mmCIF file of C-alpha atoms in Angstrom:
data_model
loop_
_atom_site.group_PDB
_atom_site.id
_atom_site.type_symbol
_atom_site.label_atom_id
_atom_site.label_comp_id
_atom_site.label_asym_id
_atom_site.label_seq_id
_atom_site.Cartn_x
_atom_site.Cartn_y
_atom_site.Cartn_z
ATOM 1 C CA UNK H 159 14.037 -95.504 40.340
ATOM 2 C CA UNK H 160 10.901 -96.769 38.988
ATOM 3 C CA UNK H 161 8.625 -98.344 42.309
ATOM 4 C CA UNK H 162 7.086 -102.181 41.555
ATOM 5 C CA UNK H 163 4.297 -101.413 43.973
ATOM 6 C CA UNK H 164 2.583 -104.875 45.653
ATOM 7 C CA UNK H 165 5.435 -106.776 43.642
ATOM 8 C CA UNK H 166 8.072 -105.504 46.060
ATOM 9 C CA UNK H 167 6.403 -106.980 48.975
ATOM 10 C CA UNK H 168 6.058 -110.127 47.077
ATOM 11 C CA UNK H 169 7.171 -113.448 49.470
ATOM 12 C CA UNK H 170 8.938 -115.351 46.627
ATOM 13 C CA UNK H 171 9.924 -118.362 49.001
ATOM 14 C CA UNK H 172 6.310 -118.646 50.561
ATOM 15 C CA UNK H 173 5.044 -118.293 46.412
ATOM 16 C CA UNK H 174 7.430 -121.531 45.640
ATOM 17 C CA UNK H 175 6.144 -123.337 48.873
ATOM 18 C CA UNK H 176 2.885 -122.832 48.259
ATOM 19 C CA UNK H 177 3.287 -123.854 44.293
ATOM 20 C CA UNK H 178 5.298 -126.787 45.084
ATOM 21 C CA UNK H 179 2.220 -127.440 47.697
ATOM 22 C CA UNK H 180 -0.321 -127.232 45.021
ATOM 23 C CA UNK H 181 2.108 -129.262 43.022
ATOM 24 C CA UNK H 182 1.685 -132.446 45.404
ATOM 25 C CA UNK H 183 -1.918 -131.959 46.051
ATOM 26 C CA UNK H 184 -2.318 -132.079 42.076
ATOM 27 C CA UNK H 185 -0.842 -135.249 42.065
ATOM 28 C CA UNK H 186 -2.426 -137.043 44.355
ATOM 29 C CA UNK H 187 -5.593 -135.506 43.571
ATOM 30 C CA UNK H 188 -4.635 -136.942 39.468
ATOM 31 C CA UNK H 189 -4.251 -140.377 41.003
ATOM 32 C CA UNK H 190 -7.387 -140.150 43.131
ATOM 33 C CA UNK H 191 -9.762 -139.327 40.090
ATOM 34 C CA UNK H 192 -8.230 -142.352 38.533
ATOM 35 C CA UNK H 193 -9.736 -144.201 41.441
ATOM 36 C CA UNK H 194 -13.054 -142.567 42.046
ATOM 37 C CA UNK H 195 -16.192 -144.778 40.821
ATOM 38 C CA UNK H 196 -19.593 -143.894 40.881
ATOM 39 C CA UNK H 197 -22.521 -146.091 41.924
ATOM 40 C CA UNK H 198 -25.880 -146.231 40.927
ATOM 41 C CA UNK H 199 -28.949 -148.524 41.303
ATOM 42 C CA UNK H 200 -32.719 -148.770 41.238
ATOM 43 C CA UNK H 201 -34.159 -148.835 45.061
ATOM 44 C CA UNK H 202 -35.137 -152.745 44.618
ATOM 45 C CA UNK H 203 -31.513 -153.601 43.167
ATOM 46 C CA UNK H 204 -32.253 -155.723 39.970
ATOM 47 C CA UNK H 205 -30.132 -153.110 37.891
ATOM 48 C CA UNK H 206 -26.587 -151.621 39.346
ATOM 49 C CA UNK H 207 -24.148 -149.193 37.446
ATOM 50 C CA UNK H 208 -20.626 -148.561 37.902
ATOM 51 C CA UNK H 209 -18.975 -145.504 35.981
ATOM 52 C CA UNK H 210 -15.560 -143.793 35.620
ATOM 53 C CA UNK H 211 -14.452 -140.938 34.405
ATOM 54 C CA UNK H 212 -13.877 -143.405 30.890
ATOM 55 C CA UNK H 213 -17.608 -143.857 31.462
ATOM 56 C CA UNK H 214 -19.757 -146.828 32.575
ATOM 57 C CA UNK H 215 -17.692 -149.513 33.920
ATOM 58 C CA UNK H 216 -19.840 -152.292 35.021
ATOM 59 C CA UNK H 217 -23.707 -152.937 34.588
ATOM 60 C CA UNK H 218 -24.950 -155.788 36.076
ATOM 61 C CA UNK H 219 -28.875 -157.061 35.885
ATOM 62 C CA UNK H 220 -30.060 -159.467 38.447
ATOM 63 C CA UNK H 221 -32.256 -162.308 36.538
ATOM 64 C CA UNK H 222 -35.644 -161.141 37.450
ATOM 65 C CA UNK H 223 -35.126 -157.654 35.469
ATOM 66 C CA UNK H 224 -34.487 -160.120 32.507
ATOM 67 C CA UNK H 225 -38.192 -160.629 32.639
ATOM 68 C CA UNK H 226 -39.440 -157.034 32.563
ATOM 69 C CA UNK H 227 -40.790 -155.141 29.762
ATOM 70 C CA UNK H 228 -37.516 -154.115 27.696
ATOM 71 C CA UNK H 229 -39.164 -150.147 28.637
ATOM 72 C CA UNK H 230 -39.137 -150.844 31.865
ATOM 73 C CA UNK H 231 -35.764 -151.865 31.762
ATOM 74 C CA UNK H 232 -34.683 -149.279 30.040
ATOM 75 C CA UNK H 233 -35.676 -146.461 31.911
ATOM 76 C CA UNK H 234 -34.355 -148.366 35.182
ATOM 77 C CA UNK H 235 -30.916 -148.918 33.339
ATOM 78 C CA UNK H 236 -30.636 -144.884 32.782
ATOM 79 C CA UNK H 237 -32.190 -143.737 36.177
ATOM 80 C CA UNK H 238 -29.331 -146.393 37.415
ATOM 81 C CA UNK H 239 -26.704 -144.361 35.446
ATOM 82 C CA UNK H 240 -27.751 -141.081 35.905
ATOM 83 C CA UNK H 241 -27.259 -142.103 39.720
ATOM 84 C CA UNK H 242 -23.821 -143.374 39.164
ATOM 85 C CA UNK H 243 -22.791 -140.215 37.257
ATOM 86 C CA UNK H 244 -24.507 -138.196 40.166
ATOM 87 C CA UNK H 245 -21.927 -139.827 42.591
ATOM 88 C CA UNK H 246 -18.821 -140.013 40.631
ATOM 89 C CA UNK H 247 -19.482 -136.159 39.640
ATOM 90 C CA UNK H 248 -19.868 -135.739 44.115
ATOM 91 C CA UNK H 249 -16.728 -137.278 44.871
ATOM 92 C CA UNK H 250 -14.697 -135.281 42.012
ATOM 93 C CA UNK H 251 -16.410 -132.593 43.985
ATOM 94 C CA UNK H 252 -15.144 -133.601 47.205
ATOM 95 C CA UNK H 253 -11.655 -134.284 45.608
ATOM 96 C CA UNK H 254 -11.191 -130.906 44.176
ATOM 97 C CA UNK H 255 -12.590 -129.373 47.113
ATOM 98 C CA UNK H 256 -9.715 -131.417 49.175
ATOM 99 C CA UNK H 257 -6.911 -129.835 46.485
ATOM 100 C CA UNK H 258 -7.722 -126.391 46.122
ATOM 101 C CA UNK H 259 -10.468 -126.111 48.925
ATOM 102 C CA UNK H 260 -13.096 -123.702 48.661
ATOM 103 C CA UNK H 261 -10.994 -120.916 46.961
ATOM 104 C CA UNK H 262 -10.921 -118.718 43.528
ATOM 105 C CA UNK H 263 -8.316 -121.935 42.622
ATOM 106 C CA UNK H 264 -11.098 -124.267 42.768
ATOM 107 C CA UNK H 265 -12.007 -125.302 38.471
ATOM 108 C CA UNK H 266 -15.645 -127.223 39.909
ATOM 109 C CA UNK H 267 -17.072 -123.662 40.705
ATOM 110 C CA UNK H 268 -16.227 -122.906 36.553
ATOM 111 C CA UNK H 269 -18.604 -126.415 35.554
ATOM 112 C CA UNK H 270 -21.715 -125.388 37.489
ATOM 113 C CA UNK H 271 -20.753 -121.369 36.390
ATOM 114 C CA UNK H 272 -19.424 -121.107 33.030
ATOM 115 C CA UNK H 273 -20.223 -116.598 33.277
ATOM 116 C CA UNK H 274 -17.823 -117.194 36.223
ATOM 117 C CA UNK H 275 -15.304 -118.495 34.209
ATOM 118 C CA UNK H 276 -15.412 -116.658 31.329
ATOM 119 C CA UNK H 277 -15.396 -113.273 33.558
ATOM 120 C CA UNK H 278 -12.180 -114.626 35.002
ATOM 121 C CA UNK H 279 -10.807 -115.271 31.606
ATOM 122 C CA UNK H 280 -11.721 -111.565 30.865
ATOM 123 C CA UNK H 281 -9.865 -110.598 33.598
ATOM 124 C CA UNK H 282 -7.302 -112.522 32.639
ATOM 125 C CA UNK H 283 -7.086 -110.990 29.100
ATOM 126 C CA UNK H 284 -7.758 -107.257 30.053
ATOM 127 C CA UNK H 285 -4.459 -107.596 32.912
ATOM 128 C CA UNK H 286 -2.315 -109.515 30.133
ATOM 129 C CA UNK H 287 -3.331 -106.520 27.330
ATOM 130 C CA UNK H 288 -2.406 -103.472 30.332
ATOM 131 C CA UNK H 289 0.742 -105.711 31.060
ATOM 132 C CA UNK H 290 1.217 -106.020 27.405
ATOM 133 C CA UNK H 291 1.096 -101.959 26.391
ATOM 134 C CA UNK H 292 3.105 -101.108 29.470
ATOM 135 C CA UNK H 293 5.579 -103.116 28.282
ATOM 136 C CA UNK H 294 5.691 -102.442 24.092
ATOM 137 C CA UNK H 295 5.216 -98.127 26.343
ATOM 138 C CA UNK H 296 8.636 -99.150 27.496
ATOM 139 C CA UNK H 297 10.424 -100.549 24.822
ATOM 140 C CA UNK H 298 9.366 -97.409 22.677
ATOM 141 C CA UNK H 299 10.433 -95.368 25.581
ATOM 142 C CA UNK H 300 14.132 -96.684 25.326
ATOM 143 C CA UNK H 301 14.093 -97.134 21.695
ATOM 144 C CA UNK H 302 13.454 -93.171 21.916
ATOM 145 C CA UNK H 303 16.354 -92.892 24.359
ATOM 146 C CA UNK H 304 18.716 -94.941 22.552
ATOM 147 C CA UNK H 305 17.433 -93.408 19.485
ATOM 148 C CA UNK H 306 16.989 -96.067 17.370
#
């Protein structure tokens, strides 16, 4: 008999829990993004930014930055979103970090580490191509058997 090694001691009932755990978390955490808004503004308040994950929301200019120099304005405007992003971008943070918590399962660690991610796609790839010639090993070991 051929031994499975750590896939013996495999917990398949605390594997579904935990997926169908995940499952809910991803859910709520899908209708939380949907909800999250970042804010942004200039420190005296004559230009405020809202943005979503669609992108910026709401921009509202009090009167008196109507009268500034349209540079001025402009460079408040973008400090303004750049803030907003800043804080939408922390609480999809915050969410993820809720879902998958500070674990290999979190994807946020991938955006500020793309070598990470791409070393865990290589992993990925180099475990599916050994999983991939053990099989295709097998089948030519029975096809040898059965003679075929």
């Amino acid at each position: 008999m051929q031994e499975f090694g750590d896939f013996a001691n495999i917990d398949i009932d605390k594997l579904l829990r935990d997926a169908g755990e995940q499952l809910v978390r991803m859910e709520q955490l899908q209708k939380d993004l949907d909800s999250y808004v970042g804010r942004g503004q200039d420190e005296n308040g004559l230009v405020v930014v809202e943005c979503s994950q669609l992108g910026v929301e709401e921009l509202h200019l009090h009167p008196k930055a109507m009268r500034m120099a349209s540079v001025e304005l402009a460079g408040l405007i973008k400090a303004a979103v750049n803030e907003a992003a800043r804080d939408l971008q922390k609480q999809m943070e915050e969410g993820l970090s809720a879902a998958f918590g500070d674990s290999e399962n979190n994807p946020m660690k991938f955006v500020n580490d793309p070598d990470a991610a791409l070393k865990q796609i290589k992993a990925a790839e180099a475990a599916y191509n050994r999983t991939h010639e053990d099989v295709m090993g097998e089948l030519n070991r029975i096809r040898q058997q059965l003679q075929l």
